[in-house]
Short mmCIF file of C-alpha atoms in Angstrom, two decimals:
data_model
loop_
_atom_site.label_atom_id
_atom_site.label_comp_id
_atom_site.label_asym_id
_atom_site.label_seq_id
_atom_site.Cartn_x
_atom_site.Cartn_y
_atom_site.Cartn_z
CA MET A 152 46.03 135.30 184.26
CA LEU A 153 44.45 138.61 183.46
CA SER A 154 41.22 138.88 181.56
CA PHE A 155 39.69 142.21 180.65
CA HIS A 156 36.00 142.97 180.40
CA SER A 157 34.20 146.26 179.95
CA CYS A 158 32.55 146.28 183.38
CA GLY A 159 34.21 149.49 184.54
CA CYS A 160 35.04 148.14 187.98
CA CYS A 161 37.87 149.20 190.25
CA ARG A 162 38.99 147.46 193.39
CA VAL A 163 40.98 148.31 196.49
CA SER A 164 42.25 146.26 199.39
CA THR A 165 44.57 146.66 202.32
CA SER A 166 46.26 143.27 202.09
CA THR A 167 50.00 143.00 201.72
CA ALA A 168 49.66 140.96 198.56
CA PHE A 169 46.89 141.01 196.00
CA HIS A 170 45.57 139.04 193.07
CA PHE A 171 43.00 140.42 190.72
CA GLN A 172 40.77 139.43 187.87
CA PHE A 173 38.35 141.67 186.09
CA ARG A 174 34.87 140.25 186.33
CA THR A 175 31.72 140.63 184.32
CA SER A 176 29.98 142.62 187.05
CA PRO A 177 31.19 145.55 189.13
CA SER A 178 32.62 144.67 192.50
CA SER A 179 32.28 146.91 195.50
CA LEU A 180 35.18 148.86 196.87
CA PHE A 181 36.26 148.32 200.42
CA LEU A 182 38.79 149.40 202.98
CA CYS A 183 39.02 149.03 206.73
CA SER A 184 37.75 152.42 207.79
CA THR A 185 34.15 153.30 207.05
CA SER A 186 35.03 157.00 206.98
CA TYR A 187 36.70 156.68 203.57
CA LYS A 188 34.92 157.74 200.39
CA PHE A 189 35.05 156.01 197.04
CA ARG A 190 34.24 157.45 193.65
CA SER A 191 33.06 160.56 195.41
CA THR A 192 32.01 163.64 193.50
CA THR A 193 31.85 165.79 196.61
CA ALA A 194 34.86 167.89 197.53
CA SER A 195 36.43 167.43 200.90
CA ALA A 196 36.68 170.62 202.95
CA GLY A 197 40.17 169.86 204.12
CA SER A 198 42.36 167.72 206.30
CA GLY A 199 42.50 167.43 210.04
CA PHE A 200 44.87 170.33 210.66
CA SER A 201 43.43 173.44 212.24
CA GLY A 202 44.34 177.07 212.78
CA ASP A 203 44.68 180.15 210.61
CA SER A 204 47.47 181.09 208.26
CA ASP A 205 49.38 183.03 210.91
CA SER A 206 49.40 180.27 213.49
CA ASP A 207 52.51 178.44 214.60
CA GLY A 208 50.94 175.18 213.45
CA ASP A 209 50.61 176.41 209.88
CA ARG A 210 54.09 177.87 209.94
CA LYS A 211 55.37 174.41 210.74
CA LEU A 212 53.29 172.95 207.97
CA ASN A 213 54.39 175.22 205.15
CA PHE A 214 57.97 175.81 206.45
CA SER A 215 58.14 179.34 204.98
CA GLY A 216 60.99 181.28 206.58
CA VAL A 217 62.39 178.30 208.50
CA ARG A 218 66.15 178.72 208.99
CA LEU A 219 68.83 176.11 209.29
CA GLU A 220 72.40 176.82 210.38
CA GLU A 221 74.45 173.71 210.88
CA ALA A 222 77.72 172.02 210.01
CA VAL A 223 77.72 168.79 208.03
CA ASP A 224 78.56 165.99 210.43
CA SER A 225 81.82 164.12 209.99
CA THR A 226 79.98 160.79 210.01
CA ILE A 227 79.24 161.12 206.29
CA GLY A 228 82.91 160.39 205.64
CA SER A 229 83.80 160.44 201.96
CA THR A 230 80.26 159.62 200.84
CA LYS A 231 78.86 161.91 198.16
CA LEU A 232 75.83 163.70 199.54
CA ARG A 233 73.77 166.20 197.61
CA LEU A 234 72.98 169.55 199.17
CA ASP A 235 69.21 169.15 198.75
CA SER A 236 69.32 165.67 200.27
CA TRP A 237 71.26 166.86 203.31
CA ILE A 238 68.95 169.83 203.99
CA SER A 239 65.87 167.63 203.54
CA SER A 240 67.25 165.23 206.14
CA ARG A 241 67.75 168.06 208.65
CA ILE A 242 64.23 169.58 208.41
CA ASN A 243 61.71 166.97 209.41
CA GLY A 244 58.70 166.65 207.10
CA ILE A 245 59.77 169.05 204.34
CA SER A 246 59.54 167.97 200.72
CA ARG A 247 62.62 167.84 198.52
CA ALA A 248 60.91 170.18 196.05
CA ARG A 249 60.66 172.94 198.69
CA VAL A 250 64.35 172.59 199.45
CA GLN A 251 65.30 172.64 195.78
CA SER A 252 63.23 175.78 195.23
CA SER A 253 64.98 177.49 198.15
CA ILE A 254 68.39 176.53 196.78
CA LYS A 255 67.57 177.81 193.29
CA SER A 256 66.30 181.06 194.83
CA GLY A 257 69.76 181.73 196.28
CA LEU A 258 68.69 181.20 199.89
CA VAL A 259 71.35 178.62 200.73
CA HIS A 260 74.96 179.38 201.67
CA VAL A 261 77.79 176.87 201.94
CA ASN A 262 80.81 178.18 203.82
CA GLY A 263 79.60 181.74 203.29
CA ARG A 264 78.99 181.44 199.56
CA VAL A 265 75.64 181.22 197.79
CA VAL A 266 75.12 177.82 196.18
CA ASP A 267 72.16 177.61 193.80
CA LYS A 268 72.70 174.08 192.54
CA ALA A 269 70.66 171.37 194.27
CA SER A 270 73.10 168.66 193.12
CA PHE A 271 76.07 170.36 194.83
CA ASN A 272 77.95 167.77 196.91
CA VAL A 273 78.54 168.70 200.54
CA LYS A 274 81.37 167.32 202.65
CA ALA A 275 82.05 166.91 206.33
CA GLY A 276 82.59 170.23 208.09
CA ASP A 277 80.79 172.39 205.53
CA GLN A 278 78.85 175.19 207.21
CA ILE A 279 75.34 175.36 205.77
CA LYS A 280 72.94 178.25 206.15
CA CYS A 281 69.50 177.87 204.63
CA THR A 282 66.24 179.81 204.65
CA ILE A 283 63.20 178.02 203.26
CA ALA A 284 61.53 180.08 200.55
CA GLU A 285 57.90 181.10 200.60
CA LEU A 286 55.64 178.34 199.37
CA GLN A 287 55.57 178.51 195.58
CA LYS A 288 52.19 178.69 193.90
CA LEU A 289 50.70 176.91 190.94
CA ARG A 290 49.25 178.97 188.13
CA ALA A 291 46.08 177.11 187.34
CA VAL A 292 42.36 177.81 187.36
CA PRO A 293 39.87 175.38 188.90
CA GLU A 294 37.87 173.69 186.16
CA ASN A 295 34.84 171.48 186.51
CA ILE A 296 36.43 168.47 184.85
CA PRO A 297 34.92 165.06 185.61
CA LEU A 298 37.40 162.98 187.60
CA ASP A 299 37.24 159.21 187.96
CA ILE A 300 38.08 159.04 191.66
CA VAL A 301 38.81 155.49 192.74
CA TYR A 302 39.53 156.40 196.36
CA GLU A 303 39.60 159.50 198.52
CA ASP A 304 40.20 160.42 202.14
CA GLU A 305 41.38 163.65 203.74
CA HIS A 306 45.03 162.96 202.84
CA VAL A 307 45.16 161.31 199.41
CA LEU A 308 43.27 160.90 196.15
CA VAL A 309 43.65 157.94 193.81
CA ILE A 310 42.46 158.82 190.32
CA ASN A 311 41.94 156.76 187.19
CA LYS A 312 43.40 159.16 184.62
CA PRO A 313 41.91 158.93 181.14
CA ALA A 314 44.15 158.83 178.09
CA HIS A 315 44.82 162.22 176.46
CA MET A 316 44.63 164.14 179.74
CA VAL A 317 47.78 166.03 180.71
CA VAL A 318 48.66 165.77 184.40
CA HIS A 319 49.81 169.31 185.13
CA PRO A 320 49.86 172.69 183.39
CA ALA A 321 52.83 173.49 181.19
CA PRO A 322 53.65 176.20 178.67
CA GLY A 323 51.04 175.96 175.92
CA ASN A 324 48.88 173.59 177.94
CA THR A 325 47.45 175.52 180.87
CA SER A 326 43.88 174.21 181.00
CA GLY A 327 42.06 170.91 180.91
CA THR A 328 44.72 169.21 183.01
CA LEU A 329 44.33 166.88 185.95
CA VAL A 330 45.55 169.66 188.24
CA ASN A 331 42.78 171.98 187.03
CA GLY A 332 40.23 169.32 187.85
CA ILE A 333 41.72 168.63 191.29
CA LEU A 334 41.62 172.31 192.18
CA HIS A 335 37.90 172.36 191.45
CA HIS A 336 37.25 169.08 193.23
CA CYS A 337 39.00 170.27 196.39
CA ASN A 338 37.34 173.72 196.31
CA LEU A 339 40.62 175.54 195.77
CA PRO A 340 40.83 179.00 194.17
CA ASN A 341 43.19 180.15 191.43
CA VAL A 342 46.79 179.42 192.36
CA GLU A 343 50.23 179.98 190.87
CA PHE A 344 53.44 178.00 190.63
CA SER A 345 57.02 178.50 189.52
CA LYS A 346 58.38 176.49 186.61
CA ASP A 347 61.26 175.31 188.76
CA GLU A 348 58.96 173.70 191.32
CA ALA A 349 56.64 172.17 188.75
CA LEU A 350 59.24 170.61 186.48
CA SER A 351 62.21 169.53 188.58
CA ASP A 352 64.27 166.65 187.20
CA THR A 353 67.11 166.11 189.66
CA GLU A 354 69.71 163.43 189.12
CA ASP A 355 68.79 161.06 191.90
CA SER A 356 65.04 161.59 191.84
CA ASP A 357 62.56 159.17 190.32
CA ASP A 358 61.40 160.87 187.12
CA GLU A 359 57.83 160.07 188.09
CA VAL A 360 58.17 162.02 191.34
CA ASN A 361 56.87 165.43 190.41
CA SER A 362 58.05 168.42 192.37
CA TYR A 363 54.69 169.89 193.24
CA GLY A 364 55.39 170.19 196.94
CA SER A 365 51.90 171.56 197.16
CA MET A 366 49.34 173.73 195.49
CA ALA A 367 48.87 176.55 197.93
CA SER A 368 47.12 179.87 198.01
CA SER A 369 45.55 182.20 200.47
CA TYR A 370 41.96 181.10 200.88
CA GLU A 371 39.15 183.06 202.43
CA GLY A 372 35.88 181.22 202.24
CA SER A 373 33.02 180.11 204.37
CA HIS A 374 33.74 176.40 203.91
CA SER A 375 36.48 176.12 206.48
CA ARG A 376 38.62 177.87 209.06
CA LEU A 377 41.61 176.01 207.70
CA SER A 378 44.43 177.74 205.92
CA MET A 379 45.32 176.58 202.44
CA SER A 380 48.50 175.00 203.76
CA SER A 381 46.31 172.17 205.06
CA ILE A 382 44.43 171.60 201.78
CA ARG A 383 47.17 171.32 199.16
CA PRO A 384 46.84 168.52 196.63
CA GLY A 385 50.25 167.66 195.18
CA ILE A 386 51.12 165.60 192.15
CA VAL A 387 53.44 162.89 193.43
CA HIS A 388 54.11 161.15 190.11
CA ARG A 389 53.20 161.54 186.47
CA LEU A 390 51.65 159.51 183.71
CA ASP A 391 52.24 160.44 180.08
CA LYS A 392 49.41 162.23 178.31
CA GLY A 393 48.57 159.14 176.28
CA THR A 394 48.78 156.71 179.21
CA SER A 395 45.62 155.83 181.11
CA GLY A 396 45.32 154.44 184.60
CA LEU A 397 45.96 154.93 188.29
CA LEU A 398 47.73 157.89 189.83
CA VAL A 399 47.97 159.02 193.48
CA VAL A 400 47.67 162.66 194.54
CA ALA A 401 48.74 164.02 197.94
CA LYS A 402 46.36 166.47 199.62
CA ASP A 403 48.84 167.82 202.17
CA GLU A 404 52.60 168.31 202.35
CA HIS A 405 53.15 165.51 204.86
CA SER A 406 51.46 163.04 202.51
CA HIS A 407 53.44 164.40 199.57
CA MET A 408 56.70 163.93 201.44
CA LYS A 409 55.85 160.40 202.60
CA LEU A 410 54.66 159.24 199.19
CA SER A 411 57.69 160.81 197.47
CA GLU A 412 59.94 158.88 199.85
CA GLN A 413 58.22 155.65 198.84
CA PHE A 414 58.78 156.38 195.15
CA LYS A 415 62.42 157.15 195.83
CA GLN A 416 62.86 153.96 197.85
CA ARG A 417 61.11 151.94 195.10
CA THR A 418 58.50 150.56 197.49
CA ILE A 419 55.53 151.76 195.44
CA LYS A 420 53.94 148.80 193.65
CA ARG A 421 53.12 149.60 190.03
CA VAL A 422 51.91 147.24 187.34
CA TYR A 423 51.19 148.33 183.78
CA VAL A 424 49.73 146.47 180.81
CA SER A 425 50.45 147.19 177.17
CA LEU A 426 49.72 145.96 173.68
CA THR A 427 52.95 145.55 171.74
CA ALA A 428 53.78 145.17 168.07
CA GLY A 429 55.31 141.71 168.08
CA VAL A 430 56.17 139.32 170.90
CA PRO A 431 59.24 139.95 173.06
CA THR A 432 61.87 137.23 173.29
CA PRO A 433 62.06 135.69 175.82
CA VAL A 434 58.41 135.89 176.87
CA SER A 435 59.40 137.12 180.32
CA GLY A 436 62.48 138.83 181.64
CA ARG A 437 64.13 141.86 183.12
CA VAL A 438 65.42 144.81 181.11
CA GLU A 439 68.18 146.72 182.82
CA VAL A 440 69.26 149.26 180.24
CA PRO A 441 69.88 152.95 181.05
CA VAL A 442 67.41 155.45 179.61
CA GLY A 443 68.53 158.88 178.41
CA ARG A 444 67.44 161.71 176.16
CA ASP A 445 67.61 160.93 172.45
CA LEU A 446 70.22 163.26 171.01
CA ASN A 447 68.36 163.41 167.69
CA ASN A 448 64.91 164.07 169.15
CA ARG A 449 64.51 165.96 172.42
CA LEU A 450 60.93 164.74 172.79
CA ARG A 451 62.04 161.11 172.87
CA MET A 452 64.02 158.99 175.31
CA THR A 453 66.18 156.09 174.27
CA ALA A 454 67.47 152.96 175.96
CA VAL A 455 71.26 153.24 175.83
CA ALA A 456 73.30 150.10 176.35
CA GLY A 457 76.57 150.79 178.13
CA PRO A 458 77.69 152.84 181.16
CA VAL A 459 74.97 154.74 182.99
CA ASN A 460 76.73 158.06 182.57
CA SER A 461 77.04 157.74 178.80
CA ARG A 462 74.85 160.32 177.02
CA LYS A 463 73.61 161.31 180.48
CA ALA A 464 71.54 158.14 180.59
CA ARG A 465 70.21 157.01 183.94
CA HIS A 466 69.80 153.57 185.45
CA ALA A 467 66.47 152.01 184.47
CA ALA A 468 65.07 148.54 185.13
CA SER A 469 61.76 146.97 184.10
CA ARG A 470 60.35 143.48 184.52
CA TYR A 471 57.93 142.17 181.92
CA ARG A 472 56.00 139.06 181.01
CA VAL A 473 53.80 138.16 178.08
CA ILE A 474 50.25 137.39 179.22
CA GLU A 475 48.82 136.55 175.80
CA ILE A 476 50.14 136.17 172.26
CA LEU A 477 47.69 137.82 169.85
CA ALA A 478 46.89 137.70 166.13
CA GLY A 479 49.25 134.87 165.29
CA GLY A 480 52.22 136.48 167.00
CA SER A 481 51.86 139.90 165.40
CA CYS A 482 50.99 141.47 168.76
CA SER A 483 51.01 140.61 172.45
CA LEU A 484 49.49 141.62 175.76
CA VAL A 485 52.41 142.38 178.08
CA GLU A 486 52.49 143.11 181.80
CA TRP A 487 55.21 145.39 183.20
CA LYS A 488 56.55 146.06 186.69
CA LEU A 489 58.76 149.09 187.18
CA GLU A 490 61.82 148.99 189.41
CA THR A 491 62.65 152.57 188.45
CA GLY A 492 60.46 155.31 187.02
CA ARG A 493 62.33 157.06 184.24
CA THR A 494 60.56 159.23 181.72
CA HIS A 495 58.97 157.01 179.02
CA GLN A 496 60.71 154.00 180.57
CA ILE A 497 58.31 151.30 179.40
CA ARG A 498 58.03 152.83 175.94
CA ALA A 499 61.81 153.05 175.58
CA HIS A 500 62.41 149.55 176.92
CA ALA A 501 59.70 148.09 174.69
CA LYS A 502 61.39 149.66 171.68
CA TYR A 503 64.74 148.31 172.88
CA LEU A 504 63.21 144.80 172.94
CA GLY A 505 61.99 145.32 169.39
CA VAL A 506 58.32 145.41 170.35
CA PRO A 507 57.14 149.03 170.41
CA LEU A 508 53.71 149.73 171.86
CA LEU A 509 50.79 149.78 169.47
CA GLY A 510 49.97 153.37 168.60
CA ASP A 511 53.28 154.73 169.86
CA GLU A 512 54.27 156.85 166.88
CA VAL A 513 57.23 158.34 168.76
CA TYR A 514 58.85 154.97 169.51
CA GLY A 515 58.14 153.03 166.33
CA GLY A 516 54.68 151.56 166.89
CA THR A 517 53.35 153.36 163.84
CA LYS A 518 50.17 152.48 161.98
CA SER A 519 52.10 151.28 158.94
CA MET A 520 54.35 149.09 161.08
CA VAL A 521 51.37 147.52 162.87
CA LEU A 522 49.58 146.85 159.57
CA SER A 523 52.69 145.23 158.12
CA LEU A 524 52.66 142.75 161.02
CA LEU A 525 48.92 142.07 161.02
CA ARG A 526 48.12 141.66 157.30
CA PRO A 527 50.19 138.50 156.66
CA ARG A 528 48.61 136.81 159.70
CA THR A 529 45.03 137.90 159.12
CA PRO A 530 42.43 136.36 156.78
CA ILE A 531 41.75 138.59 153.79
CA SER A 532 38.10 138.85 154.87
CA LEU A 533 39.22 140.70 158.02
CA HIS A 534 41.65 143.14 156.36
CA GLY A 535 39.04 145.89 156.20
CA LYS A 536 38.34 145.66 159.94
CA ILE A 537 42.06 145.59 160.71
CA VAL A 538 42.62 148.78 158.71
CA GLN A 539 39.76 150.46 160.59
CA MET A 540 41.15 149.32 163.96
CA VAL A 541 44.65 150.54 163.21
CA SER A 542 43.36 153.87 161.89
CA ARG A 543 41.78 154.51 165.30
CA LEU A 544 45.06 154.08 167.18
CA ASP A 545 45.64 157.55 168.59
CA ARG A 546 47.82 156.89 171.64
CA PRO A 547 50.29 154.30 172.97
CA CYS A 548 48.37 151.27 174.24
CA LEU A 549 49.63 151.52 177.81
CA HIS A 550 47.59 151.45 181.02
CA ALA A 551 48.61 151.80 184.68
CA LEU A 552 46.71 148.77 185.96
CA THR A 553 47.56 148.56 189.66
CA LEU A 554 49.00 150.87 192.31
CA GLY A 555 50.01 149.96 195.85
CA PHE A 556 51.56 152.06 198.58
CA GLN A 557 51.72 152.58 202.32
CA HIS A 558 49.14 155.12 203.36
CA PRO A 559 51.09 158.22 204.45
CA HIS A 560 49.03 158.70 207.62
CA THR A 561 47.60 155.32 208.64
CA GLY A 562 50.57 153.20 207.60
CA GLU A 563 48.22 150.66 205.99
CA LEU A 564 49.29 148.96 202.78
CA VAL A 565 46.64 149.86 200.22
CA HIS A 566 46.35 148.41 196.73
CA PHE A 567 44.16 149.52 193.85
CA SER A 568 43.43 148.05 190.45
CA CYS A 569 41.47 149.42 187.52
CA GLU A 570 40.94 147.77 184.17
CA PRO A 571 41.99 149.38 180.87
CA PRO A 572 39.53 151.76 179.19
CA VAL A 573 37.23 151.01 176.29
CA ASP A 574 39.68 151.92 173.49
CA PHE A 575 42.29 149.50 174.84
CA ASP A 576 39.69 146.76 175.41
CA GLU A 577 38.23 147.09 171.89
CA ILE A 578 41.66 146.70 170.26
CA LEU A 579 42.45 143.73 172.50
CA SER A 580 39.11 142.09 171.59
CA GLN A 581 39.70 142.50 167.86
CA LEU A 582 43.20 141.06 168.10
CA ARG A 583 41.80 138.08 170.04
CA ARG A 584 39.30 137.40 167.24
CA ILE A 585 42.22 136.96 164.84
CA GLY A 586 44.00 134.62 167.21
CA SER A 587 44.88 134.24 170.87
CA GLU A 588 47.37 132.03 172.68
CA SER A 589 47.78 132.20 176.45
CA VAL A 590 51.33 131.88 177.71
CA SER A 591 51.53 128.98 180.11
CA PHE A 592 53.03 129.42 183.55
CA SER A 593 55.84 127.06 182.65
CA LYS A 594 57.06 129.52 180.01
CA ARG A 595 57.34 132.37 182.50
CA SER A 596 60.12 133.19 184.88
CA ASN A 597 59.49 134.75 188.29
CA PHE A 598 57.84 138.14 187.94
#
């Protein structure tokens, strides 16, 4: 059972399985190595790589100019194999994003012809020639933005992202993002990126795996002899602007590659909690409904029952369970585990179940809809407070509660948890005052 309190604590462990409960007093963070830093506000100078930007070591790190000339082996048989996947498998340690950028730049030939489509299917005997493009740069300015850093070492950052913060720069939203804050935290100068590298959405990639292979730039400063190729934070996955919670950032390309592999292989452990309008039926289950772009609204996804390829929908699966029934059944606290990571997956699946997230105006959890559920189940004396609470809903009530992964360098299984922020907790508390019913274990299926 989860219980939320406003203690502001976060926890981390290296055990293979974890159970958590938010307590009334902050608990200390711990991990095996004493060299790790937690909730640090001091930037790390860099990782353990050494050498200058012209050294062979750095050339191997950033892969710029690396050439591959090879025939596709006959062992693939009739299996469909994407061009970017094949090249990635032949150059050890390179990120898929770097390969995709090189393909789109026209630097890859198949049987003597330029192929600029990453999803191109190769077959046995195809002659592939590839030159890895120069490392693309992110256009962002370091900004002194407070970051809630749950964990940091020289390879990764785990950040508790606040609601309303955008993860990475995009047209019309180039400042105030998580990336801007990371650049400042890691003492990085202004950098640039290409749109293709920042916003890749390939067919067989997890939508949450962002294509920032790195954030690189030439760097001449007194802090370190290291080239920027060794200090490149990369966004490995995304959280929506309105979603709060845990997010991991890679600080070097090796870490980015290893973490991206874990997302692709679905070994990353992610648990979210939400407040929904209504109670899903049954109270626990698995939703396996493809998610695709809504043809009537390009800003919205939709769960599309039927074949995966219909409307270009993609396979999506989520497990959920109701933790607590709130306000006489008008709302519920729901826990989610993602098997896939499609764009807006939880929001689309919640709508599909008929229980949109509170505050999710895009997917039906509108203020008027929430009020229509709450008023009949709430004493008249509390109607004024309910109206005030609903009027303050300004984002989907969704929080990335826990995050677990294999550390890209140590191989340790690390797990982090961080309770929902104050706005989520206040709404939950008010709904509990109206009525609260815990869902007994006997009502739940395996989660």
